[in-house]
Amino acid sequence: MYNHRMRRPSLIDKVCTAEQAAALIKDGMTVGMSGFTRAGEAKAVPIAMAERAAADPFRITLMTGASLGNDIDRRLTEAGVLARRLPFQVDPVLRAAINRGEVMFVDQHLSETVEMLRSRQIGPMDYAIVEAVAIREDGGVVPTTSVGNTASFAILAEKVIVEINLTQPLALEGLHDIYIPTRRPHREPVPVLACDSRPGLPYIPIEPTKIAAIVFTEQSDSPSANEPPDAETNAIAAHLIEFLKQEVKQGRLGMGLAPLQAGIGTIANAVMHGLIDSPFRDLRMYSEVLQDSTIALFDSGKLAFASGSSITLGPAMTRRFNENLDAYKKRMVLRPQEISNHPEVIRRLGIIGINTALEFDIYGNVNSTHVEGTQMMNGIGGSGDFARNAYMSIFVGRSTAKGGAISTVVPMATHVDHNEHDVDVLVTEHGLADLRGLSPRERPGRIINNCAHPDYRDALRDYAERAARERGGHTPHLLEEAFSWHLRRQRTGSMKPEAGAI
């Protein structure tokens, strides 16, 4: 098994323990780790780093593709290892440290991190720690269940630590397409002309002399934490499917729609599940994360091909995927996230982007990241890459949170990640608002009537009408009241008007 996984004999003397590899990381270094939405992250070495920090404190800047699994962010945070973190995270312990100002978090569009690293606007990177299925005879590294930023980290870092994970099936080899853009200003167009284009290599090409340590591990990816579809997410899916059927009827789309992108999380995953019972066929995905719904769509016969940057599945779907890997692999590809999220490719392919909103306002501005404008949740992720460049940008979400105490449709968003210019369609369990071609003054009625929870509609209408009448302007607002709902929530625990005036 070890010979099948580590095929370059000259690297035998680099095999060591996780503790020995972790000792290479020094205070003040910038470290890149593989991992994208709980998939394919380095596991043994970061845990050894956290354990070492108890006796030998040190702090680093940590870059990844997106979120990590196996509590890596939590353990590094509790050990005091993280000084700076980018570009995305989902761990509650790290989130709390970020909001206390103990860890400096740089929230970036996922397509931009390695571009900034490559052009030396950030970095340089001292070490990349990457998970692999195998090291090839030529020293090339075969990734596991994600690519993310792993390829560019390994290419751009001074040194590389490779974790060869024996639990990851060797059959993953061949699933990946590693295409790295050439450097500006002489960069050529990215040659991805369809979802199934494969212009790159099935491995990460790096100079073998850069490999400083090789660690064998046997720890699985963390399973997906998505909850199954419920009545609300099924309703969101139904509204969206009906809308897409009308787009087909109007001749703007065919029955294969356009390539689909779906953000990570329960709601987006449930919406994709809804397509199983839709009339659409021969669907294609050009997305970041391939979730349980991707495998279910394959099995239903609806999905023809899926391109992503990682695959994050629940336990049952992981077993199904691994048992039928050779069949699925023919219809899938995993790419670097700077390619899966590349504006040029997204615009060229005409993507339908489906992402999740934390809150949105009556003019269509979407907040994806901050609670009450200040408290970071997870980060913008790739939603901005797709929202700005997609053929159609759709944001989905529940109309309320915290048992109805919070309306996700508000007079003014407390933080704007996706402004009204980049948002085409909003969907909640109550309905869908098609905002294309509408001016700001025309949007409130459609958003309130179609998307807001009935408990909040009258108050939203009252605000919109008084703002138009008393303040006017292209985008009417009552500045003294714009955030009054959030202030009421802070004071009383509820946004509902009966909770009291501010």
XYZ file of C-alpha atoms in Angstrom:
502
model
C 0.000 0.000 0.000
C 2.763 2.436 0.907
C 4.553 1.760 -2.387
C 1.334 2.449 -4.301
C 0.905 5.741 -2.450
C 4.507 7.043 -2.386
C 5.936 6.201 -5.789
C 9.112 8.310 -5.855
C 11.907 6.399 -4.071
C 14.101 9.482 -3.616
C 11.528 10.888 -1.171
C 11.579 7.921 1.215
C 13.838 9.768 3.656
C 11.220 12.535 3.940
C 8.706 10.233 5.648
C 8.292 11.276 9.281
C 5.764 11.644 12.086
C 3.175 14.396 12.275
C 5.022 15.809 15.284
C 8.288 16.018 13.369
C 6.553 17.756 10.452
C 4.759 20.171 12.796
C 8.122 21.193 14.280
C 9.031 22.729 10.917
C 6.388 25.454 11.385
C 7.843 28.463 13.220
C 6.383 31.537 14.871
C 5.316 34.242 12.408
C 5.152 31.972 9.364
C 2.470 32.055 6.690
C 1.041 28.573 6.132
C -1.330 27.312 3.456
C -3.399 24.211 4.170
C -5.507 22.102 1.863
C -9.195 21.855 2.624
C -12.409 23.198 1.168
C -15.741 22.909 3.015
C -14.690 20.098 5.349
C -13.176 18.086 2.486
C -9.564 17.143 1.856
C -8.021 19.144 4.670
C -4.654 18.271 6.166
C -5.413 16.533 9.466
C -2.495 15.052 11.413
C 0.022 17.896 11.102
C -2.305 20.752 12.164
C -3.448 18.702 15.162
C 0.213 18.122 16.059
C 0.776 21.865 15.697
C -2.014 22.573 18.194
C -0.583 20.061 20.660
C 2.920 21.471 20.294
C 1.710 25.020 20.999
C 0.824 24.054 24.589
C 4.531 23.811 25.434
C 5.994 25.912 22.618
C 3.641 28.826 21.844
C 3.706 30.177 18.311
C 1.324 32.057 16.018
C 0.854 31.900 12.264
C -1.145 33.295 9.380
C -3.279 30.464 8.034
C -4.671 30.385 4.504
C -6.961 27.640 3.216
C -9.365 27.104 0.349
C -12.425 27.456 2.568
C -13.590 25.835 5.816
C -11.802 22.925 7.486
C -13.195 19.760 9.032
C -12.171 17.607 11.990
C -12.288 20.607 14.355
C -8.953 21.848 12.987
C -9.904 25.540 13.238
C -11.233 25.032 16.772
C -8.111 23.247 17.965
C -5.751 25.773 16.422
C -7.788 28.638 17.890
C -7.895 27.163 21.388
C -4.149 26.527 21.211
C -3.531 30.180 20.329
C -1.867 29.284 17.011
C -3.968 31.521 14.748
C -2.961 35.164 14.477
C -4.567 35.739 11.098
C -7.010 33.592 9.104
C -8.307 33.761 5.535
C -10.416 33.496 3.410
C -13.362 31.546 4.966
C -14.314 29.606 8.109
C -17.356 28.076 9.782
C -16.082 27.068 13.217
C -18.006 28.620 16.163
C -14.930 28.821 18.423
C -12.879 30.565 15.730
C -15.862 32.777 14.891
C -16.078 33.936 18.512
C -12.344 34.680 18.568
C -12.693 36.684 15.360
C -15.572 38.716 16.792
C -13.573 39.364 19.990
C -10.729 40.692 17.842
C -8.315 37.941 18.912
C -7.862 36.496 15.416
C -7.636 38.837 12.450
C -9.949 37.444 9.776
C -9.636 38.519 6.140
C -12.929 37.770 4.379
C -12.154 37.323 0.680
C -13.874 36.238 -2.490
C -12.670 32.671 -2.913
C -11.352 33.326 -6.405
C -8.955 36.024 -5.163
C -6.722 34.528 -2.461
C -4.172 32.784 -4.671
C -4.285 35.626 -7.197
C -3.098 37.957 -4.437
C -0.543 35.400 -3.274
C 0.757 34.876 -6.818
C 1.181 38.634 -7.370
C 2.821 39.046 -3.929
C 0.110 41.357 -2.616
C -0.057 38.967 0.343
C 2.412 36.378 1.613
C 4.980 35.075 0.870
C 3.967 31.551 1.897
C 6.496 29.606 3.928
C 4.852 26.166 4.025
C 1.958 24.417 2.331
C 0.474 21.427 4.155
C -1.556 19.362 1.721
C -3.509 16.127 1.849
C -2.882 13.662 -0.973
C -4.003 10.309 -2.294
C -0.477 9.646 -3.548
C 2.824 11.116 -4.700
C 3.592 10.152 -8.290
C 6.893 8.920 -9.700
C 7.629 12.437 -10.997
C 6.839 14.002 -7.615
C 3.395 15.218 -8.653
C 0.868 15.295 -5.811
C -2.595 13.767 -6.329
C -5.201 15.607 -4.190
C -8.032 13.884 -2.326
C -11.629 15.155 -2.045
C -10.901 18.810 -2.680
C -8.593 20.974 -4.728
C -9.499 24.442 -3.476
C -6.295 26.472 -3.237
C -4.128 23.399 -2.630
C -2.450 23.378 -6.023
C -1.353 27.006 -5.989
C -0.322 26.810 -2.333
C 1.932 23.863 -3.146
C 3.390 25.608 -6.198
C 3.934 28.991 -4.523
C 5.097 27.919 -1.052
C 8.795 27.687 -0.219
C 8.340 24.163 1.171
C 5.593 21.531 1.137
C 4.464 18.999 3.742
C 2.391 16.178 2.231
C -0.084 14.104 4.223
C -0.834 10.867 2.372
C -4.238 9.751 3.626
C -4.629 5.983 3.439
C -8.396 6.169 4.005
C -8.901 8.048 0.739
C -9.431 5.600 -2.166
C -6.732 5.433 -4.811
C -9.537 5.526 -7.366
C -9.772 9.293 -6.720
C -6.740 9.613 -8.983
C -7.957 10.967 -12.295
C -10.843 12.927 -10.782
C -8.916 16.210 -10.721
C -8.086 18.773 -13.379
C -5.281 21.073 -12.228
C -5.075 24.086 -14.508
C -3.043 27.029 -13.180
C -3.437 30.420 -14.926
C -0.285 31.935 -16.368
C 1.050 35.141 -14.866
C -0.163 38.598 -15.807
C 0.155 40.666 -17.959
C 0.583 37.928 -20.587
C -2.101 35.576 -19.275
C -4.065 33.590 -21.810
C -7.831 32.969 -21.552
C -8.792 30.090 -19.276
C -9.557 27.219 -21.708
C -12.626 25.904 -19.897
C -15.270 25.966 -22.618
C -17.801 23.596 -21.035
C -18.483 21.992 -17.665
C -16.596 18.861 -18.723
C -13.526 20.640 -20.146
C -10.235 19.225 -18.828
C -7.372 21.517 -19.925
C -5.093 20.684 -16.991
C -3.285 17.801 -15.312
C -4.718 15.120 -12.992
C -2.131 16.033 -10.327
C -0.327 19.036 -8.823
C 3.038 19.542 -10.566
C 5.691 20.570 -8.029
C 9.441 20.219 -7.806
C 10.150 17.168 -5.593
C 12.980 18.988 -3.798
C 10.346 21.300 -2.272
C 8.792 18.426 -0.331
C 10.128 18.778 3.211
C 8.116 16.050 4.941
C 5.718 13.223 4.181
C 3.266 12.002 6.815
C 0.979 8.986 6.431
C -2.461 9.430 7.983
C -5.666 7.440 8.358
C -8.329 9.963 9.308
C -11.492 10.492 7.271
C -13.074 13.760 6.189
C -15.713 15.182 8.481
C -19.180 14.333 7.136
C -21.478 17.007 5.792
C -23.528 18.736 8.472
C -26.462 19.517 6.158
C -29.918 18.793 7.497
C -32.468 17.000 5.283
C -35.016 19.080 3.334
C -38.026 20.272 5.340
C -41.325 21.964 4.516
C -39.736 25.418 4.181
C -36.811 24.368 2.011
C -39.159 22.254 -0.119
C -41.334 25.336 -0.596
C -38.291 27.393 -1.626
C -37.369 24.700 -4.151
C -40.923 24.572 -5.498
C -41.045 28.356 -6.056
C -37.705 28.285 -7.832
C -38.616 25.317 -10.022
C -41.880 26.988 -11.069
C -39.930 30.138 -11.951
C -37.434 28.146 -14.043
C -40.296 26.390 -15.830
C -41.625 29.823 -16.822
C -38.159 30.772 -18.084
C -38.261 27.696 -20.324
C -41.789 28.562 -21.479
C -40.605 32.071 -22.386
C -37.792 30.582 -24.469
C -34.995 31.978 -22.319
C -33.809 28.545 -21.185
C -34.028 24.980 -22.487
C -35.005 21.908 -20.492
C -31.349 21.462 -19.576
C -31.442 24.981 -18.100
C -27.931 26.469 -17.846
C -25.004 25.185 -15.771
C -25.975 25.324 -12.101
C -24.008 26.572 -9.117
C -25.256 26.049 -5.573
C -23.659 27.436 -2.436
C -22.813 25.294 0.541
C -25.418 24.622 3.207
C -28.735 23.059 4.016
C -30.967 25.414 2.023
C -28.985 25.371 -1.234
C -28.535 21.602 -0.965
C -32.281 21.143 -0.424
C -33.083 23.338 -3.439
C -30.871 21.143 -5.605
C -32.615 18.050 -4.212
C -35.888 19.592 -5.417
C -34.704 19.339 -9.019
C -34.990 15.545 -8.805
C -38.773 15.783 -9.116
C -38.690 18.591 -11.678
C -39.272 18.173 -15.433
C -35.739 19.342 -16.253
C -33.242 16.890 -17.684
C -29.649 16.602 -18.868
C -28.589 19.095 -16.207
C -25.010 20.229 -15.663
C -23.277 21.800 -12.691
C -20.370 24.221 -12.611
C -20.074 24.854 -8.912
C -17.718 24.944 -5.933
C -18.984 22.216 -3.596
C -20.608 19.007 -4.782
C -22.961 17.906 -1.998
C -25.352 15.022 -1.329
C -27.773 16.521 -3.823
C -25.190 16.094 -6.595
C -25.013 12.328 -6.055
C -28.805 12.114 -5.737
C -29.206 13.996 -9.030
C -26.758 11.628 -10.718
C -28.660 8.623 -9.412
C -31.986 10.082 -10.548
C -30.711 10.409 -14.105
C -31.242 14.178 -14.092
C -27.597 15.239 -13.919
C -25.207 14.651 -16.814
C -21.992 16.192 -15.460
C -20.732 18.072 -12.385
C -17.671 20.277 -12.034
C -16.629 21.496 -8.611
C -13.711 22.245 -6.323
C -14.590 19.800 -3.544
C -17.009 17.036 -2.667
C -18.581 17.091 0.794
C -21.015 14.303 1.607
C -22.897 12.791 4.509
C -21.939 9.303 5.742
C -24.479 7.390 3.607
C -23.604 9.304 0.441
C -19.887 8.880 1.135
C -20.328 5.104 1.179
C -22.381 5.197 -2.026
C -19.842 7.457 -3.724
C -16.845 5.326 -2.756
C -18.580 2.080 -3.756
C -19.354 3.463 -7.235
C -16.424 5.840 -7.604
C -15.316 4.657 -11.035
C -18.796 5.322 -12.459
C -19.206 8.736 -10.823
C -15.667 9.780 -11.754
C -16.520 9.656 -15.451
C -19.090 12.412 -14.915
C -17.234 14.618 -12.437
C -14.173 16.811 -12.151
C -12.595 18.735 -9.252
C -10.739 21.962 -10.124
C -8.766 24.681 -8.324
C -11.172 27.212 -6.844
C -9.666 30.044 -8.860
C -10.969 28.146 -11.918
C -14.298 26.953 -10.484
C -14.928 30.565 -9.396
C -13.236 32.356 -12.275
C -15.277 35.368 -13.505
C -14.324 34.750 -17.123
C -15.533 31.148 -17.029
C -18.696 31.906 -15.044
C -19.680 34.597 -17.540
C -18.790 32.444 -20.552
C -20.749 29.388 -19.436
C -23.817 31.400 -18.402
C -24.127 30.047 -14.880
C -27.332 30.088 -12.830
C -25.970 30.933 -9.384
C -27.988 29.883 -6.314
C -26.630 31.174 -3.001
C -27.915 31.746 0.505
C -28.790 35.092 2.087
C -28.478 35.864 5.793
C -30.764 38.859 5.287
C -31.852 41.114 2.437
C -33.557 44.447 2.293
C -36.554 45.789 0.415
C -34.346 47.003 -2.448
C -32.540 43.698 -3.022
C -29.252 44.260 -1.198
C -28.042 40.989 0.335
C -26.098 40.402 3.539
C -24.364 37.013 3.544
C -21.853 37.450 6.328
C -22.614 39.719 9.300
C -25.249 39.485 12.033
C -26.551 42.983 12.819
C -23.760 44.439 10.710
C -20.891 43.580 13.068
C -20.728 39.905 14.048
C -19.015 37.740 11.418
C -20.695 34.430 10.671
C -18.651 32.508 8.096
C -17.558 34.753 5.244
C -18.602 35.681 1.729
C -17.133 32.494 0.253
C -17.666 32.195 -3.472
C -21.100 33.768 -3.591
C -19.744 37.094 -4.822
C -17.750 35.450 -7.600
C -20.962 33.972 -8.964
C -23.409 36.773 -8.111
C -21.508 39.390 -10.084
C -20.777 37.211 -13.108
C -23.642 34.718 -13.426
C -26.232 34.704 -16.186
C -28.780 34.741 -13.382
C -28.014 35.450 -9.719
C -30.500 33.884 -7.270
C -30.451 34.211 -3.474
C -32.506 31.910 -1.287
C -33.314 31.944 2.411
C -35.975 31.478 5.038
C -38.155 34.521 5.692
C -37.511 34.458 9.446
C -34.976 33.197 11.974
C -34.939 32.407 15.690
C -38.475 31.071 15.716
C -39.887 34.109 13.929
C -38.238 36.708 16.179
C -36.062 37.924 13.306
C -37.256 38.927 9.856
C -34.666 38.194 7.196
C -36.382 40.811 5.017
C -35.541 44.209 6.537
C -35.814 47.895 5.620
C -32.044 48.225 5.149
C -29.425 45.486 5.271
C -26.935 46.105 8.077
C -24.078 44.830 5.898
C -24.067 44.473 2.111
C -22.083 41.724 0.421
C -24.117 41.653 -2.802
C -25.630 44.944 -3.792
C -28.843 45.402 -5.715
C -26.954 45.496 -9.024
C -25.867 41.870 -8.636
C -29.118 40.307 -7.407
C -31.697 39.096 -9.927
C -34.038 36.847 -7.953
C -34.910 36.425 -4.251
C -36.720 33.357 -2.910
C -38.135 32.413 0.488
C -40.669 29.789 1.506
C -43.420 32.369 0.830
C -42.577 33.140 -2.760
C -40.172 34.508 -5.353
C -39.339 38.070 -6.359
C -37.979 38.512 -9.884
C -36.148 41.847 -9.721
C -34.827 41.960 -13.270
C -35.559 45.246 -14.978
C -37.059 46.869 -11.869
C -35.982 50.232 -10.506
C -35.436 50.633 -6.743
C -38.879 52.202 -6.286
C -40.509 49.182 -7.959
C -38.714 46.561 -5.900
C -40.162 46.916 -2.361
C -43.671 45.880 -3.342
C -42.516 42.738 -5.091
C -40.070 41.721 -2.352
C -42.465 42.412 0.518
C -45.508 40.772 -1.082
C -43.674 37.705 -2.336
C -40.842 37.041 0.119
C -41.541 38.575 3.535
C -43.225 36.651 6.332
C -46.858 37.748 6.840
C -46.049 38.874 10.402
C -43.749 41.565 9.010
C -45.397 42.620 5.750
C -47.528 45.479 7.083
C -44.590 47.051 8.902
C -42.381 46.745 5.823
C -45.052 48.291 3.607
C -45.508 51.137 6.079
C -41.780 51.861 6.082
C -41.496 51.732 2.278
C -44.527 53.964 1.732
C -43.459 56.577 4.269
C -39.869 56.571 2.942
C -41.121 57.215 -0.594
C -43.559 59.901 0.570
C -41.458 61.711 3.162
C -37.885 61.330 1.931
C -38.170 60.405 -1.745
C -35.130 59.948 -3.932
C -34.076 57.144 -6.216
C -33.820 54.710 -3.276
C -36.055 56.088 -0.510
C -34.974 55.506 3.086
C -35.808 56.949 6.484
C -32.317 57.069 7.941
C -33.581 57.544 11.480
C -35.568 54.288 11.195
C -33.535 52.190 8.729
C -31.941 50.027 11.435
C -34.680 50.347 14.038
C -35.700 46.722 13.574
C -32.212 45.538 14.468
C -32.118 47.896 17.465
C -35.469 46.517 18.637
C -34.064 43.011 18.338
C -31.042 43.979 20.454
C -33.268 45.515 23.131
C -36.191 43.082 23.253
C -35.004 39.918 21.495
C -37.538 40.357 18.657
C -37.980 42.482 15.538
C -41.757 42.251 15.709
C -43.453 45.648 15.913
C -45.429 44.629 19.004
C -42.117 44.184 20.830
C -42.058 47.970 21.203
C -40.890 51.114 19.441
C -37.314 52.370 19.503
